[in-house]
Amino acid sequence: MGDEVKIDSQTFHHRLSTLTSAWKADKRSNNDALFGGVGSFIVLMGKNEETANYQKSNAMHYWLLGYEFPATLMVFTPDALWFVTTAKKAKHLEGLKGGKIPIEILSRTKDAEQNAKHFESCLDLIKKSGKKVGVLAKDAPSGPFIEEWKKAFGDAAKDVEEVDVTPALSIAALAAKDEAELRNMRDSARASAGIMTEFFVEEMSEVLDEEKKVTHKQLSDKIDRKLDEPKFFQNLKSKLSADFDTQQLDFIYGPVVQSGGTYDLKISAQPDENNLHAGTIIAGLGLRYKSYCSMVTRTYLVDPNDATESNYKLLLSIHEAIIKEAREGIAVKDLYNKAISLIKSSKRPELEKHFVKSVGAGIGLETRDAVLAINAKNNRVLKDGMTLYISTGFADIENPKPQDKKSKTYSLAITDTIRIRREDSVVFTNGAAADTGSVCFFFKDEEEEPQPKKQTKKDPKVGAVAASNITKTKLRTERTTQIDEGAEARRRDHQKELAQKKQQEGLSTYSEAVGDENGVTQKKFKKFESYKRDNQFPSKVKELSIIVDEKASTIVLPIYGRPVPFHIQTVKNASKTDEGEWAYLRINLLSPGQGVGRKDDQPFEDPTAQFVRSFTFRSRESDRFEAIADQITNLRKAAVRREQEKKELEDVVEQDKLVEVRNRKPNRLDSIFVRPALDGKRVSGEVEIHQNGLRYIDHRGSKIDVLFSNVKHLFFQPCTHELIVIIHVHLKNPIMVGKKKAKDVQFYREATDMQFDETGNRKRKHRYGDEEEFEQEQEERRRRIQLDKHFKRFAEDIQLAARDEGWGVDIPFRELGFNGVPNRSNVFMQPTADCLVQLTEPPFTVLTLDEIEVAHLERVQFGLKNFDMVFVLKDFQRPPCHINTIPVESLEPVKEWLDSINIAYSEGPLNLNWSTIMKTITSDPHQFFVDGGWSFLAAESDDEDNADEEDEESAFEMSDEELAAAGDESSEDDSDFDDDASADEGSEVSDEESGGEDWDELERKAKKKDREGGLEDEEKDKGRKKKR
């Protein structure tokens, strides 16, 4: 053991403390279930032997020391650790002294008596610690040192009871890994997966494609020699750690390649001398990196029949279900029972007898930790940080349609290395894809592509687009402007049914009073930590001055002779003022009740506690206070900006890696532009279809990967009536495109060709007249048709490649489109089978119809040329979607379309305050539906109709006197609206008003009334004529 040995003292004491703490906790539990009540245990290491599989003693040495110390005895007690080893090794152990747990090192020499005394001291320690001593029963060390210990221990063995602590050390020490161990596990697993996918698959494909005769042993040896090529691991797509050292890589399992009907699914399997057979090929390998192991196994199917592929899909579903089930708190046996239950409930329950008896075990320093063997009897419980290998398989299945003699029986196997977490497990070997698209190879009839299945026709009454909605023309002059009363009545009845259905669904969904207080999701109190330890304070705090620590986002203020840190998130603002020769710096802190309205969003753990609202400091250094105030302001702005960026990107997901097509050239579409553009520049590139997603590559080498599993909708929009032809991908979760997040990725090509434009090209100079224009139009039409066919075929190829995802190509119905303003500009909205979209002009609009709760039409009243439409989504936490300024000519078609896709709608004359409405709903959805739900929208519409009717009636109402006058007038013959009638009416009024005056006075007043009353009566008579 050379001078390069350097033991990490901090890691040693941390792990030793972890082990002894678990041991003491087991003693305090009064049942000693784990350690069996031992007072001490020994770990005995014999001579160094080259073996692929570590024993528990090897694992304990690597776990504590990072190295193997041959011919060494370790005696553990809850309060001490003793070493017995050679003097040379003892020098390396001296640096471990001085920790919380005392370390005693006994050095062996050539003096046999002295060595015997060391063993006697250890035996005395064992006896004092208790009557039970822990041993590693399954370990079988050898060598002279072991023989000496056995002789010394044999005399004292009658006084103590030996207890096997192998399970205890696995659970308490080795099973749950820390960050450093998990990093080594991850690098080991990525290297294993990289060799499998980026070397073995290529070699296997070449052998099969060129029909070479290569034995399993030769192919395995070729994989084995790959460890001698450091450049291979540097160029792996699954990035390894920056300090990855290929010198510390070694095989612990395989590599093993099996095919041709002879299979062994055990870890001890060895490759044979048979040639590689094009059928079912099982390849497995395991690597050890820095003493930590990983394993991966894949089954590759060459020209499989339906039965073989179906059985593999079943195995893959079982494998994925086990990985999904594996999490903290789950008993190990439940994983195996889960697999058996899936087989029994499948269409092939007879495969249970072919299923493996164990589906994995623990892995780490040991290749296989049997303490965590995943079988039907193991009651151990999984914990966060544990690592397992999951190995599922069917052995020796009979092939109903064998290709040849060697294909009569076959086996299937999948192995992955995973890490257990609290919620879901992490697959370290996910770089080696196991889906059918990645493991199935077809060398026969490659040119024959599978035809897409014919889709069953949907009922036009149930589908998103009813056939009756498609109109022949968009011109008002060519179609009737009269409202179809029958259609309106039918829609009204249907809408009542939909409203009742929505009400019932709401009551059943929100059966209890659940919601957010005040309709707003309550923000959680955040704790901000500036420094964890005193030594992290800036060195200038000794000066007791105001310090702005930008690195820790903290302000350190001197208060009563002590430096007190305040995180920038607790600071509201800072300002500096001057008064005479003094400068004042005021720092305001956040406290309850300071904010106004929406700004009061700072949560507090205890709002009733006492808070310091501000600090004021005085100094003659005005410039320094000015600089400090600016620093605090800039630091506050930076913190706010970081929070906003974090909030904006919180829904962005990191996609899995794209699995490229290996056995053939990917289907691609060239001369394509993408939106949003990479780096904001418009550069053409090409789109490729790979096994699990799409990849866009421009001429600069920039890439955009879109996985099929993250695709929500796929649209193809032809270039009819448009300038571009589009393939549009709407995602489930946003991804990063360049430096911006995007939920829509669009691939397009311009439909026009500049070389055919008639803007002064040379062709125009030699030919004149309409003939040239006609040819150009014909050529343009042909080019557009060809472009549509090309893009549509590519979209269908995408659908075929992602046939397991459950979505297809959606094409907008232009006949049902209408103009509107979903964002800022007026665009053409088009329904599809599943969505309402606008794909031509960014920002794009994609509204999924299944996510719509109700629609409400606003500003629907006589005399207005436009109306607005609001879609309330089923997720009440999301804001409603608005499409404004829709022409009133589209009102009836929009109503008919909404009714045909079974969306309940209502209409009203005013714009509603939807933010207030949604707050009311989210505060208590149950009470909202108890109070009538969405009926208030329809009630508003009905009230408005009634109000209109009342207004119309009131506009034509007549008083009783007017009715009497009208009755008198109707009884007179041919006297309507003449001067005599006016004079008589005026005289009657004058007589009623006069009484007791002489005739001269009455006559003079009568003439005056005639002059005034003639015009008034004439206007009144005209008004009565209109009323009649």
PDB file of C-alpha atoms in Angstrom, residues 14-43 60 63-64 74-82 101-103 122 125-136 161 163-174 383:
ATOM      1  CA  HIS A  14     -19.625  10.783   9.448  1.00  0.00           C
ATOM      2  CA  ARG A  15     -20.327   7.250   8.287  1.00  0.00           C
ATOM      3  CA  LEU A  16     -19.076   5.679  11.520  1.00  0.00           C
ATOM      4  CA  SER A  17     -21.373   8.013  13.462  1.00  0.00           C
ATOM      5  CA  THR A  18     -24.289   7.036  11.213  1.00  0.00           C
ATOM      6  CA  LEU A  19     -23.647   3.353  11.880  1.00  0.00           C
ATOM      7  CA  THR A  20     -23.321   3.687  15.665  1.00  0.00           C
ATOM      8  CA  SER A  21     -26.397   5.952  15.859  1.00  0.00           C
ATOM      9  CA  ALA A  22     -28.496   3.317  14.094  1.00  0.00           C
ATOM     10  CA  TRP A  23     -27.042   0.670  16.398  1.00  0.00           C
ATOM     11  CA  LYS A  24     -27.890   2.638  19.547  1.00  0.00           C
ATOM     12  CA  ALA A  25     -31.361   3.435  18.249  1.00  0.00           C
ATOM     13  CA  ASP A  26     -31.930  -0.269  17.709  1.00  0.00           C
ATOM     14  CA  LYS A  27     -30.899  -0.941  21.305  1.00  0.00           C
ATOM     15  CA  ARG A  28     -33.237   1.746  22.640  1.00  0.00           C
ATOM     16  CA  SER A  29     -36.168   0.181  20.788  1.00  0.00           C
ATOM     17  CA  ASN A  30     -36.026  -2.714  23.325  1.00  0.00           C
ATOM     18  CA  ASN A  31     -36.403  -5.365  20.656  1.00  0.00           C
ATOM     19  CA  ASP A  32     -32.951  -5.315  19.003  1.00  0.00           C
ATOM     20  CA  ALA A  33     -34.694  -6.346  15.794  1.00  0.00           C
ATOM     21  CA  LEU A  34     -31.843  -5.280  13.549  1.00  0.00           C
ATOM     22  CA  PHE A  35     -28.590  -5.980  15.420  1.00  0.00           C
ATOM     23  CA  GLY A  36     -29.917  -8.873  17.508  1.00  0.00           C
ATOM     24  CA  GLY A  37     -28.751  -7.408  20.828  1.00  0.00           C
ATOM     25  CA  VAL A  38     -24.997  -7.639  20.123  1.00  0.00           C
ATOM     26  CA  GLY A  39     -22.651  -5.595  22.292  1.00  0.00           C
ATOM     27  CA  SER A  40     -19.925  -5.650  19.657  1.00  0.00           C
ATOM     28  CA  PHE A  41     -19.245  -6.998  16.190  1.00  0.00           C
ATOM     29  CA  ILE A  42     -16.124  -7.796  14.209  1.00  0.00           C
ATOM     30  CA  VAL A  43     -15.201  -7.273  10.569  1.00  0.00           C
ATOM     31  CA  MET A  60     -17.331  -2.229   4.938  1.00  0.00           C
ATOM     32  CA  TRP A  63     -17.479   2.262   2.831  1.00  0.00           C
ATOM     33  CA  LEU A  64     -15.478   3.506   5.829  1.00  0.00           C
ATOM     34  CA  MET A  74     -11.952  -4.229  13.116  1.00  0.00           C
ATOM     35  CA  VAL A  75     -13.829  -4.546  16.422  1.00  0.00           C
ATOM     36  CA  PHE A  76     -16.861  -2.242  16.697  1.00  0.00           C
ATOM     37  CA  THR A  77     -18.604  -1.279  19.927  1.00  0.00           C
ATOM     38  CA  PRO A  78     -21.218   1.464  20.333  1.00  0.00           C
ATOM     39  CA  ASP A  79     -18.542   3.718  21.835  1.00  0.00           C
ATOM     40  CA  ALA A  80     -15.252   2.740  20.189  1.00  0.00           C
ATOM     41  CA  LEU A  81     -13.541   1.159  17.180  1.00  0.00           C
ATOM     42  CA  TRP A  82     -10.387  -0.942  17.410  1.00  0.00           C
ATOM     43  CA  ILE A 101     -15.786   8.029  18.597  1.00  0.00           C
ATOM     44  CA  PRO A 102     -12.408   6.904  20.023  1.00  0.00           C
ATOM     45  CA  ILE A 103     -10.126   4.974  17.656  1.00  0.00           C
ATOM     46  CA  CYS A 122      -9.738  -7.378  21.478  1.00  0.00           C
ATOM     47  CA  LEU A 125     -13.210  -5.737  24.765  1.00  0.00           C
ATOM     48  CA  ILE A 126     -15.717  -8.120  23.201  1.00  0.00           C
ATOM     49  CA  LYS A 127     -16.468  -9.829  26.510  1.00  0.00           C
ATOM     50  CA  LYS A 128     -16.883  -6.542  28.371  1.00  0.00           C
ATOM     51  CA  SER A 129     -19.305  -5.268  25.723  1.00  0.00           C
ATOM     52  CA  GLY A 130     -21.782  -8.137  26.179  1.00  0.00           C
ATOM     53  CA  LYS A 131     -22.466 -11.799  25.771  1.00  0.00           C
ATOM     54  CA  LYS A 132     -23.329 -11.482  22.096  1.00  0.00           C
ATOM     55  CA  VAL A 133     -20.829 -10.654  19.372  1.00  0.00           C
ATOM     56  CA  GLY A 134     -21.749  -9.927  15.771  1.00  0.00           C
ATOM     57  CA  VAL A 135     -20.007 -11.727  12.934  1.00  0.00           C
ATOM     58  CA  LEU A 136     -20.336 -11.846   9.149  1.00  0.00           C
ATOM     59  CA  GLU A 161     -22.773 -16.059  21.442  1.00  0.00           C
ATOM     60  CA  VAL A 163     -24.905 -13.451  15.905  1.00  0.00           C
ATOM     61  CA  ASP A 164     -24.947 -12.797  12.152  1.00  0.00           C
ATOM     62  CA  VAL A 165     -25.042  -8.994  11.647  1.00  0.00           C
ATOM     63  CA  THR A 166     -24.864  -9.122   7.855  1.00  0.00           C
ATOM     64  CA  PRO A 167     -28.466  -7.801   7.431  1.00  0.00           C
ATOM     65  CA  ALA A 168     -27.850  -5.119  10.053  1.00  0.00           C
ATOM     66  CA  LEU A 169     -24.799  -3.730   8.259  1.00  0.00           C
ATOM     67  CA  SER A 170     -26.681  -3.713   4.950  1.00  0.00           C
ATOM     68  CA  ILE A 171     -29.636  -1.771   6.317  1.00  0.00           C
ATOM     69  CA  ALA A 172     -27.846   0.522   8.787  1.00  0.00           C
ATOM     70  CA  ALA A 173     -24.738   1.292   6.735  1.00  0.00           C
ATOM     71  CA  LEU A 174     -24.556   0.194   3.112  1.00  0.00           C
ATOM     72  CA  LYS A 383     -35.805   3.930   2.346  1.00  0.00           C
TER      73      LYS A 383
END
